[in-house]
PDB file of C-alpha atoms in Angstrom:
ATOM      1  CA  MET A   1      44.799 -26.365 -19.205  1.00  0.00           C
ATOM      2  CA  MET A   2      41.401 -27.809 -18.397  1.00  0.00           C
ATOM      3  CA  HIS A   3      39.852 -27.145 -15.029  1.00  0.00           C
ATOM      4  CA  ASN A   4      37.708 -29.817 -13.486  1.00  0.00           C
ATOM      5  CA  LEU A   5      34.287 -28.389 -12.758  1.00  0.00           C
ATOM      6  CA  PRO A   6      32.627 -29.439  -9.515  1.00  0.00           C
ATOM      7  CA  PRO A   7      29.899 -32.029 -10.038  1.00  0.00           C
ATOM      8  CA  LYS A   8      26.381 -30.708 -10.209  1.00  0.00           C
ATOM      9  CA  PRO A   9      24.484 -31.396  -7.026  1.00  0.00           C
ATOM     10  CA  LYS A  10      21.960 -34.147  -7.489  1.00  0.00           C
ATOM     11  CA  ARG A  11      18.371 -33.290  -6.795  1.00  0.00           C
ATOM     12  CA  SER A  12      16.999 -35.614  -4.165  1.00  0.00           C
ATOM     13  CA  THR A  13      13.945 -37.731  -4.916  1.00  0.00           C
ATOM     14  CA  PHE A  14      12.184 -36.250  -1.880  1.00  0.00           C
ATOM     15  CA  LYS A  15      12.685 -32.707  -3.189  1.00  0.00           C
ATOM     16  CA  THR A  16      11.340 -33.661  -6.629  1.00  0.00           C
ATOM     17  CA  VAL A  17       8.265 -35.334  -5.152  1.00  0.00           C
ATOM     18  CA  GLN A  18       7.731 -32.346  -2.866  1.00  0.00           C
ATOM     19  CA  ASN A  19       7.798 -29.883  -5.796  1.00  0.00           C
ATOM     20  CA  ILE A  20       5.388 -32.046  -7.812  1.00  0.00           C
ATOM     21  CA  LEU A  21       3.054 -32.298  -4.835  1.00  0.00           C
ATOM     22  CA  ILE A  22       3.086 -28.531  -4.326  1.00  0.00           C
ATOM     23  CA  GLY A  23       2.307 -28.014  -8.025  1.00  0.00           C
ATOM     24  CA  VAL A  24      -0.604 -30.454  -7.890  1.00  0.00           C
ATOM     25  CA  ILE A  25      -2.012 -28.774  -4.768  1.00  0.00           C
ATOM     26  CA  LEU A  26      -1.783 -25.302  -6.330  1.00  0.00           C
ATOM     27  CA  ALA A  27      -3.437 -26.524  -9.541  1.00  0.00           C
ATOM     28  CA  GLY A  28      -6.185 -28.144  -7.456  1.00  0.00           C
ATOM     29  CA  ILE A  29      -6.767 -24.885  -5.559  1.00  0.00           C
ATOM     30  CA  TYR A  30      -7.094 -22.904  -8.805  1.00  0.00           C
ATOM     31  CA  ILE A  31      -9.507 -25.438 -10.314  1.00  0.00           C
ATOM     32  CA  TRP A  32     -11.593 -25.543  -7.116  1.00  0.00           C
ATOM     33  CA  THR A  33     -11.660 -21.726  -7.007  1.00  0.00           C
ATOM     34  CA  PHE A  34     -12.931 -21.326 -10.569  1.00  0.00           C
ATOM     35  CA  MET A  35     -15.498 -24.079 -10.097  1.00  0.00           C
ATOM     36  CA  GLY A  36     -16.743 -22.362  -6.926  1.00  0.00           C
ATOM     37  CA  ILE A  37     -17.094 -18.971  -8.635  1.00  0.00           C
ATOM     38  CA  ASP A  38     -19.442 -20.510 -11.218  1.00  0.00           C
ATOM     39  CA  ILE A  39     -18.287 -18.427 -14.194  1.00  0.00           C
ATOM     40  CA  ASP A  40     -20.193 -18.632 -17.455  1.00  0.00           C
ATOM     41  CA  PHE A  41     -17.176 -18.146 -19.723  1.00  0.00           C
ATOM     42  CA  ALA A  42     -19.195 -18.022 -22.940  1.00  0.00           C
ATOM     43  CA  LYS A  43     -21.433 -15.279 -21.578  1.00  0.00           C
ATOM     44  CA  ALA A  44     -18.463 -13.400 -20.097  1.00  0.00           C
ATOM     45  CA  VAL A  45     -16.577 -13.422 -23.407  1.00  0.00           C
ATOM     46  CA  ASP A  46     -19.697 -12.337 -25.324  1.00  0.00           C
ATOM     47  CA  ARG A  47     -20.334  -9.459 -22.915  1.00  0.00           C
ATOM     48  CA  MET A  48     -16.695  -8.371 -23.002  1.00  0.00           C
ATOM     49  CA  SER A  49     -16.684  -8.285 -26.799  1.00  0.00           C
ATOM     50  CA  ASN A  50     -19.894  -6.227 -26.880  1.00  0.00           C
ATOM     51  CA  ASN A  51     -18.661  -3.778 -24.233  1.00  0.00           C
ATOM     52  CA  TYR A  52     -15.298  -3.467 -25.967  1.00  0.00           C
ATOM     53  CA  ALA A  53     -16.924  -2.278 -29.166  1.00  0.00           C
ATOM     54  CA  ARG A  54     -19.312   0.041 -27.306  1.00  0.00           C
ATOM     55  CA  ILE A  55     -17.257   1.455 -24.416  1.00  0.00           C
ATOM     56  CA  ILE A  56     -13.527   1.243 -25.123  1.00  0.00           C
ATOM     57  CA  PRO A  57     -13.564   3.706 -28.078  1.00  0.00           C
ATOM     58  CA  LYS A  58     -15.330   6.243 -25.853  1.00  0.00           C
ATOM     59  CA  LEU A  59     -12.816   5.741 -23.050  1.00  0.00           C
ATOM     60  CA  LEU A  60     -10.051   6.485 -25.542  1.00  0.00           C
ATOM     61  CA  ASP A  61     -11.768   9.748 -26.532  1.00  0.00           C
ATOM     62  CA  PRO A  62     -11.626  11.804 -23.278  1.00  0.00           C
ATOM     63  CA  ASP A  63     -14.094  14.645 -22.707  1.00  0.00           C
ATOM     64  CA  TRP A  64     -11.664  17.546 -22.233  1.00  0.00           C
ATOM     65  CA  SER A  65     -14.514  19.925 -21.384  1.00  0.00           C
ATOM     66  CA  ALA A  66     -14.667  18.294 -17.942  1.00  0.00           C
ATOM     67  CA  LEU A  67     -10.964  18.863 -17.280  1.00  0.00           C
ATOM     68  CA  SER A  68     -11.460  21.536 -14.600  1.00  0.00           C
ATOM     69  CA  ASP A  69     -13.890  19.401 -12.574  1.00  0.00           C
ATOM     70  CA  VAL A  70     -11.717  16.300 -12.887  1.00  0.00           C
ATOM     71  CA  TRP A  71      -8.581  18.200 -11.892  1.00  0.00           C
ATOM     72  CA  ALA A  72     -10.334  19.705  -8.838  1.00  0.00           C
ATOM     73  CA  ALA A  73     -11.416  16.222  -7.738  1.00  0.00           C
ATOM     74  CA  MET A  74      -7.885  14.887  -8.316  1.00  0.00           C
ATOM     75  CA  VAL A  75      -6.399  17.664  -6.179  1.00  0.00           C
ATOM     76  CA  GLU A  76      -8.872  16.784  -3.420  1.00  0.00           C
ATOM     77  CA  THR A  77      -7.739  13.164  -3.710  1.00  0.00           C
ATOM     78  CA  ILE A  78      -4.108  14.215  -3.287  1.00  0.00           C
ATOM     79  CA  TYR A  79      -5.058  16.307  -0.242  1.00  0.00           C
ATOM     80  CA  ILE A  80      -6.845  13.311   1.294  1.00  0.00           C
ATOM     81  CA  ALA A  81      -3.825  11.078   0.694  1.00  0.00           C
ATOM     82  CA  PHE A  82      -1.348  13.647   2.025  1.00  0.00           C
ATOM     83  CA  ALA A  83      -3.328  14.462   5.175  1.00  0.00           C
ATOM     84  CA  GLY A  84      -3.943  10.779   5.874  1.00  0.00           C
ATOM     85  CA  SER A  85      -0.316   9.810   5.240  1.00  0.00           C
ATOM     86  CA  LEU A  86       0.957  12.628   7.471  1.00  0.00           C
ATOM     87  CA  MET A  87      -1.328  11.559  10.331  1.00  0.00           C
ATOM     88  CA  ALA A  88      -0.257   7.935   9.865  1.00  0.00           C
ATOM     89  CA  ALA A  89       3.449   8.809   9.828  1.00  0.00           C
ATOM     90  CA  ILE A  90       3.013  10.523  13.210  1.00  0.00           C
ATOM     91  CA  LEU A  91       0.707   7.943  14.812  1.00  0.00           C
ATOM     92  CA  ALA A  92       2.935   5.061  13.706  1.00  0.00           C
ATOM     93  CA  ILE A  93       5.987   6.349  15.592  1.00  0.00           C
ATOM     94  CA  PRO A  94       4.855   5.485  19.161  1.00  0.00           C
ATOM     95  CA  LEU A  95       3.318   2.217  17.932  1.00  0.00           C
ATOM     96  CA  GLY A  96       6.564   1.351  16.160  1.00  0.00           C
ATOM     97  CA  PHE A  97       8.542   1.967  19.364  1.00  0.00           C
ATOM     98  CA  LEU A  98       6.006  -0.100  21.321  1.00  0.00           C
ATOM     99  CA  ALA A  99       6.298  -3.032  18.889  1.00  0.00           C
ATOM    100  CA  ALA A 100      10.116  -2.992  18.803  1.00  0.00           C
ATOM    101  CA  GLN A 101      11.577  -5.497  21.263  1.00  0.00           C
ATOM    102  CA  ASN A 102      14.842  -3.625  21.744  1.00  0.00           C
ATOM    103  CA  MET A 103      12.998  -0.394  22.594  1.00  0.00           C
ATOM    104  CA  THR A 104      10.637  -1.702  25.278  1.00  0.00           C
ATOM    105  CA  ASN A 105      12.687  -4.666  26.552  1.00  0.00           C
ATOM    106  CA  ASN A 106       9.315  -6.043  27.612  1.00  0.00           C
ATOM    107  CA  ARG A 107       7.822  -9.018  25.775  1.00  0.00           C
ATOM    108  CA  VAL A 108       4.274  -8.203  26.918  1.00  0.00           C
ATOM    109  CA  LEU A 109       4.384  -4.602  25.662  1.00  0.00           C
ATOM    110  CA  THR A 110       5.983  -5.685  22.395  1.00  0.00           C
ATOM    111  CA  THR A 111       3.309  -8.329  21.858  1.00  0.00           C
ATOM    112  CA  ILE A 112       0.558  -5.789  22.554  1.00  0.00           C
ATOM    113  CA  GLY A 113       2.125  -3.378  20.064  1.00  0.00           C
ATOM    114  CA  LYS A 114       2.374  -6.036  17.360  1.00  0.00           C
ATOM    115  CA  TRP A 115      -1.233  -7.120  17.986  1.00  0.00           C
ATOM    116  CA  ILE A 116      -2.463  -3.543  17.638  1.00  0.00           C
ATOM    117  CA  LEU A 117      -0.624  -3.105  14.336  1.00  0.00           C
ATOM    118  CA  SER A 118      -1.860  -6.468  13.033  1.00  0.00           C
ATOM    119  CA  ALA A 119      -5.451  -5.613  13.986  1.00  0.00           C
ATOM    120  CA  ILE A 120      -5.244  -2.304  12.129  1.00  0.00           C
ATOM    121  CA  ARG A 121      -3.805  -3.963   9.006  1.00  0.00           C
ATOM    122  CA  ALA A 122      -6.662  -6.473   8.970  1.00  0.00           C
ATOM    123  CA  PHE A 123      -9.097  -3.802   7.715  1.00  0.00           C
ATOM    124  CA  PRO A 124      -8.916  -2.658   4.062  1.00  0.00           C
ATOM    125  CA  ASP A 125      -9.064   1.102   3.456  1.00  0.00           C
ATOM    126  CA  ILE A 126     -12.482   0.823   1.807  1.00  0.00           C
ATOM    127  CA  ILE A 127     -13.961  -0.839   4.911  1.00  0.00           C
ATOM    128  CA  LEU A 128     -12.448   1.817   7.161  1.00  0.00           C
ATOM    129  CA  ALA A 129     -13.896   4.507   4.880  1.00  0.00           C
ATOM    130  CA  ILE A 130     -17.391   3.004   5.211  1.00  0.00           C
ATOM    131  CA  LEU A 131     -17.036   2.926   9.002  1.00  0.00           C
ATOM    132  CA  PHE A 132     -15.848   6.530   9.206  1.00  0.00           C
ATOM    133  CA  ILE A 133     -18.605   7.703   6.863  1.00  0.00           C
ATOM    134  CA  VAL A 134     -21.063   6.402   9.443  1.00  0.00           C
ATOM    135  CA  VAL A 135     -19.220   8.385  12.139  1.00  0.00           C
ATOM    136  CA  VAL A 136     -18.440  11.722  10.429  1.00  0.00           C
ATOM    137  CA  GLY A 137     -20.678  11.595   7.368  1.00  0.00           C
ATOM    138  CA  PRO A 138     -19.982  11.320   3.631  1.00  0.00           C
ATOM    139  CA  LYS A 139     -17.178  13.853   3.329  1.00  0.00           C
ATOM    140  CA  PRO A 140     -13.445  13.916   2.523  1.00  0.00           C
ATOM    141  CA  PHE A 141     -12.575  13.855   6.243  1.00  0.00           C
ATOM    142  CA  ALA A 142     -13.854  10.271   6.343  1.00  0.00           C
ATOM    143  CA  GLY A 143     -11.356   9.439   3.620  1.00  0.00           C
ATOM    144  CA  VAL A 144      -8.546  11.140   5.541  1.00  0.00           C
ATOM    145  CA  LEU A 145      -9.318   9.099   8.654  1.00  0.00           C
ATOM    146  CA  ALA A 146      -9.542   5.868   6.647  1.00  0.00           C
ATOM    147  CA  ILE A 147      -6.166   6.495   5.016  1.00  0.00           C
ATOM    148  CA  ALA A 148      -4.615   7.556   8.329  1.00  0.00           C
ATOM    149  CA  ILE A 149      -5.699   4.483  10.270  1.00  0.00           C
ATOM    150  CA  GLY A 150      -5.042   2.051   7.419  1.00  0.00           C
ATOM    151  CA  SER A 151      -1.543   3.412   6.819  1.00  0.00           C
ATOM    152  CA  THR A 152      -0.676   3.487  10.519  1.00  0.00           C
ATOM    153  CA  GLY A 153      -0.750  -0.303  10.686  1.00  0.00           C
ATOM    154  CA  MET A 154       1.734  -0.772   7.866  1.00  0.00           C
ATOM    155  CA  LEU A 155       4.029   2.122   8.806  1.00  0.00           C
ATOM    156  CA  GLY A 156       4.085   1.028  12.443  1.00  0.00           C
ATOM    157  CA  LYS A 157       5.218  -2.440  11.391  1.00  0.00           C
ATOM    158  CA  LEU A 158       7.947  -1.039   9.138  1.00  0.00           C
ATOM    159  CA  TYR A 159       9.067   1.437  11.800  1.00  0.00           C
ATOM    160  CA  SER A 160       9.392  -1.341  14.386  1.00  0.00           C
ATOM    161  CA  GLU A 161      11.558  -3.369  11.992  1.00  0.00           C
ATOM    162  CA  VAL A 162      13.804  -0.345  11.421  1.00  0.00           C
ATOM    163  CA  LEU A 163      14.137   0.172  15.172  1.00  0.00           C
ATOM    164  CA  GLU A 164      15.020  -3.476  15.745  1.00  0.00           C
ATOM    165  CA  SER A 165      17.804  -3.267  13.158  1.00  0.00           C
ATOM    166  CA  ILE A 166      19.606  -0.179  14.516  1.00  0.00           C
ATOM    167  CA  ASP A 167      23.269  -0.305  15.539  1.00  0.00           C
ATOM    168  CA  THR A 168      23.058  -1.061  19.267  1.00  0.00           C
ATOM    169  CA  ASN A 169      26.776  -0.428  19.717  1.00  0.00           C
ATOM    170  CA  VAL A 170      26.103   3.315  19.507  1.00  0.00           C
ATOM    171  CA  VAL A 171      23.423   3.087  22.184  1.00  0.00           C
ATOM    172  CA  GLU A 172      25.606   0.947  24.453  1.00  0.00           C
ATOM    173  CA  ALA A 173      28.537   3.326  24.070  1.00  0.00           C
ATOM    174  CA  MET A 174      26.363   6.297  25.043  1.00  0.00           C
ATOM    175  CA  GLU A 175      24.977   4.414  28.038  1.00  0.00           C
ATOM    176  CA  ALA A 176      28.495   3.543  29.141  1.00  0.00           C
ATOM    177  CA  ASN A 177      29.399   7.241  29.015  1.00  0.00           C
ATOM    178  CA  GLY A 178      26.470   8.166  31.250  1.00  0.00           C
ATOM    179  CA  ALA A 179      24.022   9.509  28.684  1.00  0.00           C
ATOM    180  CA  ASN A 180      20.378   9.641  29.796  1.00  0.00           C
ATOM    181  CA  LYS A 181      17.412   8.202  27.887  1.00  0.00           C
ATOM    182  CA  LEU A 182      16.571  11.468  26.111  1.00  0.00           C
ATOM    183  CA  GLN A 183      20.165  11.998  24.966  1.00  0.00           C
ATOM    184  CA  ILE A 184      20.336   8.428  23.684  1.00  0.00           C
ATOM    185  CA  LEU A 185      17.084   8.914  21.779  1.00  0.00           C
ATOM    186  CA  VAL A 186      18.067  12.257  20.232  1.00  0.00           C
ATOM    187  CA  HIS A 187      21.719  11.553  19.433  1.00  0.00           C
ATOM    188  CA  GLY A 188      21.903   7.758  19.189  1.00  0.00           C
ATOM    189  CA  ILE A 189      18.596   6.493  17.800  1.00  0.00           C
ATOM    190  CA  LEU A 190      16.936   9.288  15.793  1.00  0.00           C
ATOM    191  CA  PRO A 191      19.900   9.884  13.432  1.00  0.00           C
ATOM    192  CA  GLN A 192      19.791   6.181  12.505  1.00  0.00           C
ATOM    193  CA  ILE A 193      16.054   5.856  11.948  1.00  0.00           C
ATOM    194  CA  THR A 194      14.984   9.234  10.538  1.00  0.00           C
ATOM    195  CA  PRO A 195      16.035   8.651   6.884  1.00  0.00           C
ATOM    196  CA  GLU A 196      14.298   5.270   6.713  1.00  0.00           C
ATOM    197  CA  PHE A 197      11.211   6.555   8.534  1.00  0.00           C
ATOM    198  CA  LEU A 198      10.883   9.379   6.004  1.00  0.00           C
ATOM    199  CA  SER A 199      11.510   7.012   3.102  1.00  0.00           C
ATOM    200  CA  TYR A 200       8.763   4.641   4.242  1.00  0.00           C
ATOM    201  CA  ALA A 201       6.367   7.535   4.885  1.00  0.00           C
ATOM    202  CA  ILE A 202       6.898   8.884   1.362  1.00  0.00           C
ATOM    203  CA  TYR A 203       6.477   5.425  -0.136  1.00  0.00           C
ATOM    204  CA  ARG A 204       3.243   5.002   1.815  1.00  0.00           C
ATOM    205  CA  PHE A 205       2.043   8.337   0.396  1.00  0.00           C
ATOM    206  CA  GLU A 206       2.451   6.855  -3.095  1.00  0.00           C
ATOM    207  CA  ILE A 207       0.232   3.949  -2.098  1.00  0.00           C
ATOM    208  CA  ASP A 208      -2.290   6.222  -0.389  1.00  0.00           C
ATOM    209  CA  VAL A 209      -2.734   8.356  -3.510  1.00  0.00           C
ATOM    210  CA  ARG A 210      -3.817   5.248  -5.401  1.00  0.00           C
ATOM    211  CA  ALA A 211      -6.002   4.109  -2.506  1.00  0.00           C
ATOM    212  CA  SER A 212      -7.659   7.543  -2.228  1.00  0.00           C
ATOM    213  CA  THR A 213      -8.848   7.429  -5.829  1.00  0.00           C
ATOM    214  CA  ILE A 214     -11.299   4.673  -4.969  1.00  0.00           C
ATOM    215  CA  LEU A 215     -12.620   5.927  -1.609  1.00  0.00           C
ATOM    216  CA  GLY A 216     -15.045   8.327  -3.287  1.00  0.00           C
ATOM    217  CA  ILE A 217     -17.035   5.342  -4.533  1.00  0.00           C
ATOM    218  CA  VAL A 218     -18.363   4.890  -0.983  1.00  0.00           C
ATOM    219  CA  GLY A 219     -18.732   8.643  -0.390  1.00  0.00           C
ATOM    220  CA  ALA A 220     -15.366   9.522   1.170  1.00  0.00           C
ATOM    221  CA  GLY A 221     -14.524  12.301  -1.296  1.00  0.00           C
ATOM    222  CA  GLY A 222     -11.986  12.588  -4.060  1.00  0.00           C
ATOM    223  CA  ILE A 223     -12.047  11.585  -7.686  1.00  0.00           C
ATOM    224  CA  GLY A 224     -13.836   8.338  -6.904  1.00  0.00           C
ATOM    225  CA  THR A 225     -17.055  10.355  -6.596  1.00  0.00           C
ATOM    226  CA  LEU A 226     -16.729  11.434 -10.225  1.00  0.00           C
ATOM    227  CA  ILE A 227     -16.156   7.816 -11.217  1.00  0.00           C
ATOM    228  CA  VAL A 228     -19.498   6.897  -9.647  1.00  0.00           C
ATOM    229  CA  PHE A 229     -21.337   9.739 -11.405  1.00  0.00           C
ATOM    230  CA  ALA A 230     -19.706   8.972 -14.756  1.00  0.00           C
ATOM    231  CA  LYS A 231     -20.669   5.313 -14.459  1.00  0.00           C
ATOM    232  CA  MET A 232     -24.266   6.114 -13.442  1.00  0.00           C
ATOM    233  CA  ASN A 233     -24.647   8.505 -16.384  1.00  0.00           C
ATOM    234  CA  ARG A 234     -22.745   6.168 -18.734  1.00  0.00           C
ATOM    235  CA  ASN A 235     -20.516   9.096 -19.588  1.00  0.00           C
ATOM    236  CA  TRP A 236     -17.595   6.996 -20.790  1.00  0.00           C
ATOM    237  CA  GLU A 237     -15.789   9.946 -22.368  1.00  0.00           C
ATOM    238  CA  GLU A 238     -15.562  11.620 -18.958  1.00  0.00           C
ATOM    239  CA  MET A 239     -14.572   8.282 -17.441  1.00  0.00           C
ATOM    240  CA  GLY A 240     -11.727   8.133 -19.946  1.00  0.00           C
ATOM    241  CA  LEU A 241     -10.513  11.562 -18.835  1.00  0.00           C
ATOM    242  CA  ILE A 242     -10.721  10.507 -15.169  1.00  0.00           C
ATOM    243  CA  LEU A 243      -8.673   7.374 -15.806  1.00  0.00           C
ATOM    244  CA  LEU A 244      -6.103   9.354 -17.803  1.00  0.00           C
ATOM    245  CA  MET A 245      -5.822  11.901 -15.003  1.00  0.00           C
ATOM    246  CA  ILE A 246      -5.281   9.175 -12.402  1.00  0.00           C
ATOM    247  CA  ILE A 247      -2.603   7.472 -14.511  1.00  0.00           C
ATOM    248  CA  VAL A 248      -0.685  10.704 -15.161  1.00  0.00           C
ATOM    249  CA  VAL A 249      -0.843  12.041 -11.593  1.00  0.00           C
ATOM    250  CA  VAL A 250       0.031   8.719  -9.933  1.00  0.00           C
ATOM    251  CA  THR A 251       2.942   8.202 -12.346  1.00  0.00           C
ATOM    252  CA  VAL A 252       4.342  11.685 -11.702  1.00  0.00           C
ATOM    253  CA  ILE A 253       4.040  11.261  -7.926  1.00  0.00           C
ATOM    254  CA  ASP A 254       5.749   7.863  -8.122  1.00  0.00           C
ATOM    255  CA  LEU A 255       8.670   9.316 -10.103  1.00  0.00           C
ATOM    256  CA  ILE A 256       9.123  12.272  -7.750  1.00  0.00           C
ATOM    257  CA  SER A 257       8.878  10.214  -4.581  1.00  0.00           C
ATOM    258  CA  THR A 258      11.314   7.634  -5.958  1.00  0.00           C
ATOM    259  CA  GLN A 259      13.916  10.355  -6.501  1.00  0.00           C
ATOM    260  CA  ILE A 260      13.332  11.742  -3.006  1.00  0.00           C
ATOM    261  CA  ARG A 261      13.665   8.293  -1.394  1.00  0.00           C
ATOM    262  CA  LYS A 262      16.912   7.644  -3.273  1.00  0.00           C
ATOM    263  CA  ARG A 263      18.403  10.781  -1.729  1.00  0.00           C
ATOM    264  CA  LEU A 264      17.219   9.863   1.760  1.00  0.00           C
ATOM    265  CA  VAL A 265      18.574   6.305   1.953  1.00  0.00           C
TER     266      VAL A 265
END
């Protein structure tokens, strides 16, 4: 017995023209971008081929004699990321509550909270690191502060979204039974948000480990400092070991944190 299939929906002419127009605009943007950059492709290809033959083999032959120094710098990088992520996870909580409409029930306060979080997210970690180096000097603490402030903006935004999606029926039921604000927070809100808060904080730690590897380039400590020295001395074998260390450590941290987050959510 044959079943009549429903007719395929016809694509409207307007939709087709719209898609073509979007494609043309995107292509135009790419062409305009490359023309504005003024790239000498012939020179770029020639330089890449020369550097490939001269540098890549050395990168693939790591200098294992520098392993202790590279590992010490990598551990410092992890410390910077962990301390910064921990500070951000704490600082983002009140900002997340402030930016959540259902927590403040005040449009002005919510708008202020969202503006604060947006303003923080506008600054890349590397810019924040440069600013804090001016304040506290070229030391790992500048990197910790840069990671902490940079991560607060993103975690605060995610926390506010979690708060706005909680089950309000639980809160309303507790209010109807005469529970005070503290009891509602401890027994009605925190049990709902804690797993997701922890999950986002751990995920942000993954990101911060990668971000911390580059902060040393501007003097904020960590393995980025060794990258600068290796580049200045053209010690590509040590650079190869540094890159290998970053890849291995970041991969291991990603795998561990993924397993932890799966158990939380």
